[in-house]
């Protein structure tokens, strides 16, 4: 292990009991699986600001501005060792504002709204699947931020209180 890091962010946009996902197509790291509504790699100037990265990706990939969503919050940070690097993922959740067109399109793949019960039947990246599972069971009922470590079989989550 040489200490190489890959920092990524993802946002899941909700509306009532539905969540917008993207079937990412043509990606270098993630391809032909369902991922968050928008997301990607940090730019150099964003390394200490995951929120700036996710808002940039939201604008680039979906054409949404920060005033078209509400309750944006970082809810999960995961770590996974794979392919000689540590992948750090910052997962945000937000709600689409009323009146914003829900027919969103992305040049990164196919956007589709799913009811919460449908989510766990979809093919997703390893840590994303566990984030969604945890969010559905626990995370959406709290305002906590959770840290998750992937151990090869699952992701183990713990609350990350501020102290």
Short mmCIF file of C-alpha atoms in Angstrom, two decimals:
data_model
loop_
_atom_site.label_atom_id
_atom_site.label_comp_id
_atom_site.label_asym_id
_atom_site.label_seq_id
_atom_site.Cartn_x
_atom_site.Cartn_y
_atom_site.Cartn_z
CA UNK A 1 0.00 0.00 0.00
CA UNK A 2 1.56 3.23 -1.18
CA UNK A 3 -0.90 5.63 0.46
CA UNK A 4 -2.74 6.59 -2.73
CA UNK A 5 -6.16 8.14 -2.03
CA UNK A 6 -9.23 8.55 -4.21
CA UNK A 7 -11.69 11.12 -2.82
CA UNK A 8 -15.22 10.98 -4.19
CA UNK A 9 -18.58 12.45 -3.34
CA UNK A 10 -22.14 11.51 -4.09
CA UNK A 11 -25.54 13.09 -3.50
CA UNK A 12 -28.85 11.30 -3.16
CA UNK A 13 -31.82 13.53 -3.95
CA UNK A 14 -35.16 12.59 -2.45
CA UNK A 15 -38.71 13.68 -3.10
CA UNK A 16 -41.40 12.31 -0.76
CA UNK A 17 -40.75 8.55 -0.56
CA UNK A 18 -38.66 8.38 -3.73
CA UNK A 19 -34.97 8.78 -4.47
CA UNK A 20 -33.26 9.75 -7.71
CA UNK A 21 -30.50 7.42 -8.88
CA UNK A 22 -28.24 7.42 -11.90
CA UNK A 23 -27.34 4.37 -13.96
CA UNK A 24 -23.76 5.49 -14.56
CA UNK A 25 -22.56 4.67 -18.04
CA UNK A 26 -19.09 5.13 -19.47
CA UNK A 27 -17.41 5.84 -16.11
CA UNK A 28 -13.74 5.10 -15.47
CA UNK A 29 -14.19 3.80 -11.91
CA UNK A 30 -17.91 3.00 -11.74
CA UNK A 31 -19.85 1.78 -14.76
CA UNK A 32 -23.28 0.22 -15.44
CA UNK A 33 -24.47 0.32 -11.84
CA UNK A 34 -26.90 2.57 -9.98
CA UNK A 35 -25.22 5.39 -8.08
CA UNK A 36 -26.32 8.58 -6.36
CA UNK A 37 -28.13 11.28 -8.28
CA UNK A 38 -24.80 13.00 -9.02
CA UNK A 39 -21.21 12.69 -7.86
CA UNK A 40 -17.60 12.25 -8.75
CA UNK A 41 -14.00 12.97 -7.90
CA UNK A 42 -12.76 15.97 -5.98
CA UNK A 43 -10.96 18.67 -7.90
CA UNK A 44 -7.68 19.81 -6.36
CA UNK A 45 -9.21 23.02 -4.97
CA UNK A 46 -12.01 20.99 -3.27
CA UNK A 47 -9.88 18.56 -1.25
CA UNK A 48 -10.94 20.10 2.05
CA UNK A 49 -14.52 20.88 1.03
CA UNK A 50 -16.73 17.90 0.16
CA UNK A 51 -19.81 20.15 0.01
CA UNK A 52 -18.22 22.31 -2.71
CA UNK A 53 -17.46 19.16 -4.69
CA UNK A 54 -20.97 17.75 -4.42
CA UNK A 55 -22.56 21.08 -5.39
CA UNK A 56 -20.28 21.34 -8.43
CA UNK A 57 -21.14 17.78 -9.49
CA UNK A 58 -24.85 18.50 -8.96
CA UNK A 59 -24.64 21.48 -11.32
CA UNK A 60 -22.44 19.72 -13.90
CA UNK A 61 -24.34 16.44 -14.02
CA UNK A 62 -27.97 17.45 -13.40
CA UNK A 63 -27.99 21.19 -14.04
CA UNK A 64 -29.34 21.78 -10.51
CA UNK A 65 -28.31 24.78 -8.44
CA UNK A 66 -28.02 24.69 -4.66
CA UNK A 67 -31.21 26.79 -4.33
CA UNK A 68 -33.19 23.99 -6.05
CA UNK A 69 -32.55 21.56 -3.19
CA UNK A 70 -33.04 21.79 0.57
CA UNK A 71 -31.72 20.10 3.69
CA UNK A 72 -28.38 19.22 2.09
CA UNK A 73 -26.35 17.30 4.63
CA UNK A 74 -23.33 15.03 4.76
CA UNK A 75 -24.62 11.78 6.23
CA UNK A 76 -21.96 9.12 5.50
CA UNK A 77 -18.21 8.91 5.03
CA UNK A 78 -16.89 5.53 3.97
CA UNK A 79 -13.41 4.07 3.55
CA UNK A 80 -12.53 1.11 1.35
CA UNK A 81 -9.15 -0.30 0.33
CA UNK A 82 -9.12 -1.54 -3.25
CA UNK A 83 -6.79 -1.65 -6.24
CA UNK A 84 -3.85 -0.23 -4.28
CA UNK A 85 -5.68 2.84 -3.00
CA UNK A 86 -7.96 3.98 -0.21
CA UNK A 87 -11.27 5.24 -1.54
CA UNK A 88 -12.94 7.86 0.60
CA UNK A 89 -16.59 8.48 -0.26
CA UNK A 90 -18.63 11.38 1.10
CA UNK A 91 -22.38 10.70 0.80
CA UNK A 92 -24.78 13.63 0.95
CA UNK A 93 -28.58 13.59 1.03
CA UNK A 94 -30.93 16.43 0.05
CA UNK A 95 -34.55 17.00 -0.90
CA UNK A 96 -35.65 18.41 -4.24
CA UNK A 97 -37.54 21.66 -3.73
CA UNK A 98 -41.23 21.74 -4.59
CA UNK A 99 -41.82 23.11 -8.07
CA UNK A 100 -38.48 21.93 -9.48
CA UNK A 101 -38.91 19.73 -12.55
CA UNK A 102 -38.40 16.08 -11.56
CA UNK A 103 -37.60 15.01 -15.12
CA UNK A 104 -33.86 15.34 -14.63
CA UNK A 105 -31.34 14.16 -17.19
CA UNK A 106 -27.60 13.59 -17.01
CA UNK A 107 -24.90 13.12 -19.62
CA UNK A 108 -23.35 10.56 -17.21
CA UNK A 109 -26.13 8.00 -17.72
CA UNK A 110 -29.83 7.38 -17.12
CA UNK A 111 -31.69 9.11 -14.26
CA UNK A 112 -34.64 7.36 -12.64
CA UNK A 113 -36.75 7.88 -9.51
CA UNK A 114 -37.20 4.79 -7.30
CA UNK A 115 -39.50 4.09 -4.37
CA UNK A 116 -37.49 3.30 -1.23
CA UNK A 117 -38.49 -0.42 -1.17
CA UNK A 118 -37.03 -0.91 -4.68
CA UNK A 119 -33.53 0.33 -3.82
CA UNK A 120 -31.97 -2.81 -2.38
CA UNK A 121 -32.83 -4.83 -5.51
CA UNK A 122 -30.54 -2.65 -7.65
CA UNK A 123 -26.90 -3.26 -8.52
CA UNK A 124 -24.76 -0.59 -6.84
CA UNK A 125 -21.10 -0.04 -5.94
CA UNK A 126 -20.03 -1.94 -2.81
CA UNK A 127 -20.12 0.85 -0.21
CA UNK A 128 -23.13 2.60 -1.80
CA UNK A 129 -25.29 -0.51 -1.34
CA UNK A 130 -24.49 -0.54 2.39
CA UNK A 131 -25.04 3.21 2.72
CA UNK A 132 -28.50 2.89 1.17
CA UNK A 133 -29.36 -0.12 3.34
CA UNK A 134 -28.27 1.74 6.51
CA UNK A 135 -30.05 4.91 5.42
CA UNK A 136 -33.34 3.07 4.85
CA UNK A 137 -33.16 1.23 8.19
CA UNK A 138 -31.62 3.92 10.43
CA UNK A 139 -30.15 6.98 8.73
CA UNK A 140 -33.33 8.59 7.40
CA UNK A 141 -34.78 8.62 10.93
CA UNK A 142 -31.83 10.60 12.37
CA UNK A 143 -29.62 13.58 11.61
CA UNK A 144 -26.43 11.74 12.56
CA UNK A 145 -23.30 11.50 10.45
CA UNK A 146 -21.98 7.95 10.13
CA UNK A 147 -18.51 6.64 9.34
CA UNK A 148 -18.22 3.30 7.59
CA UNK A 149 -15.28 0.98 7.06
CA UNK A 150 -15.53 -1.70 4.37
CA UNK A 151 -14.07 -5.01 5.52
CA UNK A 152 -14.53 -6.99 2.30
CA UNK A 153 -17.80 -8.56 3.37
CA UNK A 154 -19.78 -5.57 4.61
CA UNK A 155 -19.48 -1.97 5.74
CA UNK A 156 -19.42 -1.39 9.49
CA UNK A 157 -21.01 1.93 10.48
CA UNK A 158 -20.59 4.00 13.61
CA UNK A 159 -21.95 7.40 14.56
CA UNK A 160 -19.45 10.23 14.20
CA UNK A 161 -20.38 12.66 16.97
CA UNK A 162 -18.78 16.06 17.06
CA UNK A 163 -16.76 16.59 20.24
#
